[in-house]
Amino acid sequence: MHSEAGVLILIFVSLALIIGASVRSLVKSIQLPYTVCLLTIGLCLGYLQRTGIIEQYTPLLDDTLALVAGVDPHLVLFLFLPTLVFESAFSLEVHLFRRIFAQIALLAVPGLIIATTLTASLAKWIFPWDWSWALCLMFGALISATDPVAVVALLKEVSSRKRLETLLEGESLLNDGTAIVLFTLFYGWVISTQASQQISLLNLTTNFTWVVVAGLLVGVVAGGLIMLWIGKVFNDPLIEITLSIATAYLTYYIAESLHVSGIVAVVALALMFAGIGRTRISPEVGEFLHNFWGMMAHMANTLIFLLVGVLIASRVHWDNPESWVTLGILYIGIQIIRTFSIFTLIPLLKKFSGGITREKAIVLTWGGLRGAVSLALALIVAQENLLPKEVGDQVLFLCAGIVVLSIVINGSTMSWVLARLHLNQLPAAKQATVDKAKRLITEDLLKLLPKLMGNSFLKGADWDEVKHNTGLLRPIEVKDSEPTQISSQELTIAFRRRLLETERQHYWLQFEQGTLGKQSTNKLVEAVEHALDGEPKIAPRETLYRYWQTPPLLHLLRNIRGIKKIAVSLSFSRITLGYEIARGFIQAQDHLESYIPSLAPNEEEAVAVKQLIAQNKQKTQEYLEQLRNTFPDLVHTLETHSAIRTLLNRERTVVKQLLNQAVLDKPEAKRLVQYIEQRMARLQRVATFAKPTSPEELLSQLSWCKNLSEETQQQLVKIIENTLFSSGEWVIHQGKPFYGLGIIAKGSIEAYEYHLGKKFRKTLGPGELVGSLSLLSGVSPGDYQAMSLVNMLWLPGERLKQLMAKDSALAEAIGELLQPEYIA
C-alpha cells in the first residue's frame, strides 16, 4: 500500500507540473493570472472526480485525486510553506524591506488584528449557526491571512513598482505568521475542555509576543550558523544550495516543534540570506541560487493551487443554500473589512517611509487575496475532529469559498484595477529614462546596420523586411514625454536614482570579479542604499567617509587599560577596509561618468552630476594618497592581490570560452577551473591588514637611541604602545593630564606648543617626538592634531621613568630631548 501511495503521489506531481507548463504557455496570450487558471483546473478535476466520471474512464487518476483529497493539512503547511516563504523573503530587496518595515508591520499586526476582530464580529452577527466568540475569533484569524501571489506576479509583469511589491509581499509574509499564531491561540481556546475558560488580553499579548520574538531568534541563530558554514565554501553550488534548502525546512520544523512561529523564523533566515548572505554565498552561485529558489516556488505554487482546487471541489458540500447566502455576505463583508483596516491605518502609514497614496491603498485592499495558508488552517479544523463535524464542514466551506472568490474575482480583475489607477505602467520620469535607453539601443543598431549590409554572406537579405521587423524603418519610435507632464525635478530625481542603482550594481560586479572583498562590498552597497533613501544623493557620501575616520568606540577602547592592543588591531583592520572601500568607490565613480552623456535629461544636469562625481573622487583620492604615503606596503600588497584576482578571473573566463568553442573537453576544462579556483580560495584566505610599525626598527633609526644598550632598547620595545590617528583627529589637547613620550612612526602632526607665554607651531614627521615636556609637567605642553593618517608609538611616562632610573645613558638622552627649539 505504501508503494502504491508513493506511485499515486508521483503521478499527481508529474501531472501537476505538466498542467502548470501548459497553463504557463497559454497565459502568455491571455490576461488571466497563472494561479487563477490553476485553481480553476483544480476545481474542475475535483468536481469530475466527485461525480465518478474520472473513476469510470481512468481509475488510476481517480485514485490519485482521492489520495490528494485526503492529504493531511499539516503536510500542506510543512511541505509548501517553507519553500514559498523562503523564496518570497529571499527575493525581497532587504534595504527596501527595512525602510518600509514600519508600514509592513502596521499592516501585518494591527491591520490583521483589526481584520480578525471585525471578521469575528461579522461572523457572530450574520452566521446562522450561533458560533461562540472563541470560534468566531478563530475563524477571523484563519480567514484574514492574505496571499497576494497573483497580484505581485502581475505587478512584476506590468510595471516596476518595487515599493508596492515589497509592501504586498512583506505584509503577506508577516501576517501569515501573525494569523497562524492567533489561530493557534484561539483554536486552543475553542477546543479547551473547560467550557468556562476565559482568555485574558494580557495572556494573549504575552503569548503572541513570545511566539513571534522566539521565532525571530530561531531564524537569526540558524541564519548565523549557516552563514558561517557557507562563508567557508568556495564556488560549490551543490553544497550552498543544498544547505539553503535543508536550513529552510529545518528552521521551520524546529520553530514549530518549539511552539513558536515557523514563518517568522524562515522569514528571518531568508532575509539573512538576501542581506549579509549575498557576500557569503559565492558570487558564481548567487544568481543560480535565486533561479533555483524561483523554480522551487513555481513548482510549489503549481502544486498547491491545483491541490487547493481539488480539495475544495472534492470535500466541500455545495448543496446548502443557507451556506451560499452566508458565503456571499461574508465575501462582501471581508472586502469592506479589508478596506476599513487599510484606510484606518493610512494616517499612521503616511508617517513612515514616505507614506502611501490612495491608489496604492486601493491595490492593497483589492489585492488582499486568500490562499493556501487559510485553507490549510481550515482543513486542520475540519479533519482533526476536535470540533463537531458540522462546524468543521461550515468552516471549510466558507474558507474554501472565500479563497476561490478572492482568487478568481480579485485576482482576475487586478489588471483592470491597475489600469484604472494608472499603476500598470512605469512612473512618467522613470519611463522617460527607459525611453532614452531605447533610443540608445536604436542608434546602436543603426550604426551596426551598414556593416551588416556590407557583409558578403548577407547580401541577399531583404533589408526592408529586416528594418521593418526590427523597428528600424522608424528609428525614433519612442516619443518624448511632454514637458508639461514631467517636471525637471522629477527627471533629475529619476536620472540620479538610475545612476545610483547602476553604481550599486557595479559594486556587485566588482565583488563577482574578485576585486572587492565581502565586507567592503557590503559597506559600499549600504552607502548607495542610504543615498537612495528619499531624494537621491550623489555627493557627498558621509556614510562612506566615516570609514576613513576612527569611530568613537575605538577612541574609547584605546584609552582603556588591558584592551588597548585589541583597539589598535581593530584600527589597522579598519585601514584595510577603508582602502578597499575607497578603491571600489573610485572605480564606480569612473563607471558612472560614462553613463552621464547618454542618460542625463539635459546638459545642465549632466554638468551638475559631473561636478558631484568629481567631488567624490577628489575626497577619495585625498584619502588614498594619505594611505599610500603612510602605509605604502599595505597598498602594495592590496593592489598585488587585486591584480592576481583579476587575472585569475580572466583565466577562468578564457577556459570557459574555450570549452564553449570545443577547444577543450569538459573534463579538461573542469580540471583547469578547479586549479584556478583553488588558487582563488587560497588568496581569499590570506588576510591582508595594515601592519603597525615595528618598534625595534623605529628605535634603531632614532639618533637618541643608538647609543643605548641592547638591553635598554629591548626594555623600551616592551613598554611601547602602538596607536593610530585619522586625518584631522586631535591627538592631545594642551593642559590635559598626560605623562609620556610620543614617537611618530608614520604620517605627520601639526603641533601648537606653548612656551614662556608664547605659542609656537611645528609640523612633526616620522621619527619626531610629541609631548616630551609632559615628562616634566605631567600635562600636555600643547595641542597636537593629525594632518594625515598617523601611526604613533607611545612610551608611558611612569614606565619610562623606571627605566631611566636604571640606565643613566637613557636618562641623559631623554634630558637632551627636553630642550626643544621653537619655530614661531
PDB file of N, CA and C in Angstrom, residues 37 68 228 242 265 286 387 778:
ATOM      1  N   CYS A  37      -5.885  30.356 -13.165  1.00  0.00           N
ATOM      2  CA  CYS A  37      -6.115  29.240 -14.105  1.00  0.00           C
ATOM      3  C   CYS A  37      -5.888  27.897 -13.422  1.00  0.00           C
ATOM      4  N   VAL A  68      -5.113  12.776  -2.978  1.00  0.00           N
ATOM      5  CA  VAL A  68      -4.864  14.203  -2.793  1.00  0.00           C
ATOM      6  C   VAL A  68      -5.945  14.827  -1.908  1.00  0.00           C
ATOM      7  N   LEU A 228      28.080  31.195   8.589  1.00  0.00           N
ATOM      8  CA  LEU A 228      29.474  30.838   8.903  1.00  0.00           C
ATOM      9  C   LEU A 228      29.936  29.666   8.043  1.00  0.00           C
ATOM     10  N   THR A 242      22.161  23.125  -1.402  1.00  0.00           N
ATOM     11  CA  THR A 242      21.666  22.077  -0.505  1.00  0.00           C
ATOM     12  C   THR A 242      21.504  22.616   0.908  1.00  0.00           C
ATOM     13  N   ALA A 265      10.447  32.613  11.687  1.00  0.00           N
ATOM     14  CA  ALA A 265      11.810  32.065  11.693  1.00  0.00           C
ATOM     15  C   ALA A 265      12.361  31.959  10.276  1.00  0.00           C
ATOM     16  N   GLY A 286      25.425  32.896  -6.693  1.00  0.00           N
ATOM     17  CA  GLY A 286      24.329  33.762  -6.281  1.00  0.00           C
ATOM     18  C   GLY A 286      23.133  33.750  -7.214  1.00  0.00           C
ATOM     19  N   LEU A 387     -13.712  19.351  16.889  1.00  0.00           N
ATOM     20  CA  LEU A 387     -14.954  20.120  16.912  1.00  0.00           C
ATOM     21  C   LEU A 387     -16.042  19.276  16.249  1.00  0.00           C
ATOM     22  N   GLY A 778      53.671  66.782  33.624  1.00  0.00           N
ATOM     23  CA  GLY A 778      52.548  65.870  33.826  1.00  0.00           C
ATOM     24  C   GLY A 778      51.302  66.266  33.059  1.00  0.00           C
TER      25      GLY A 778
END
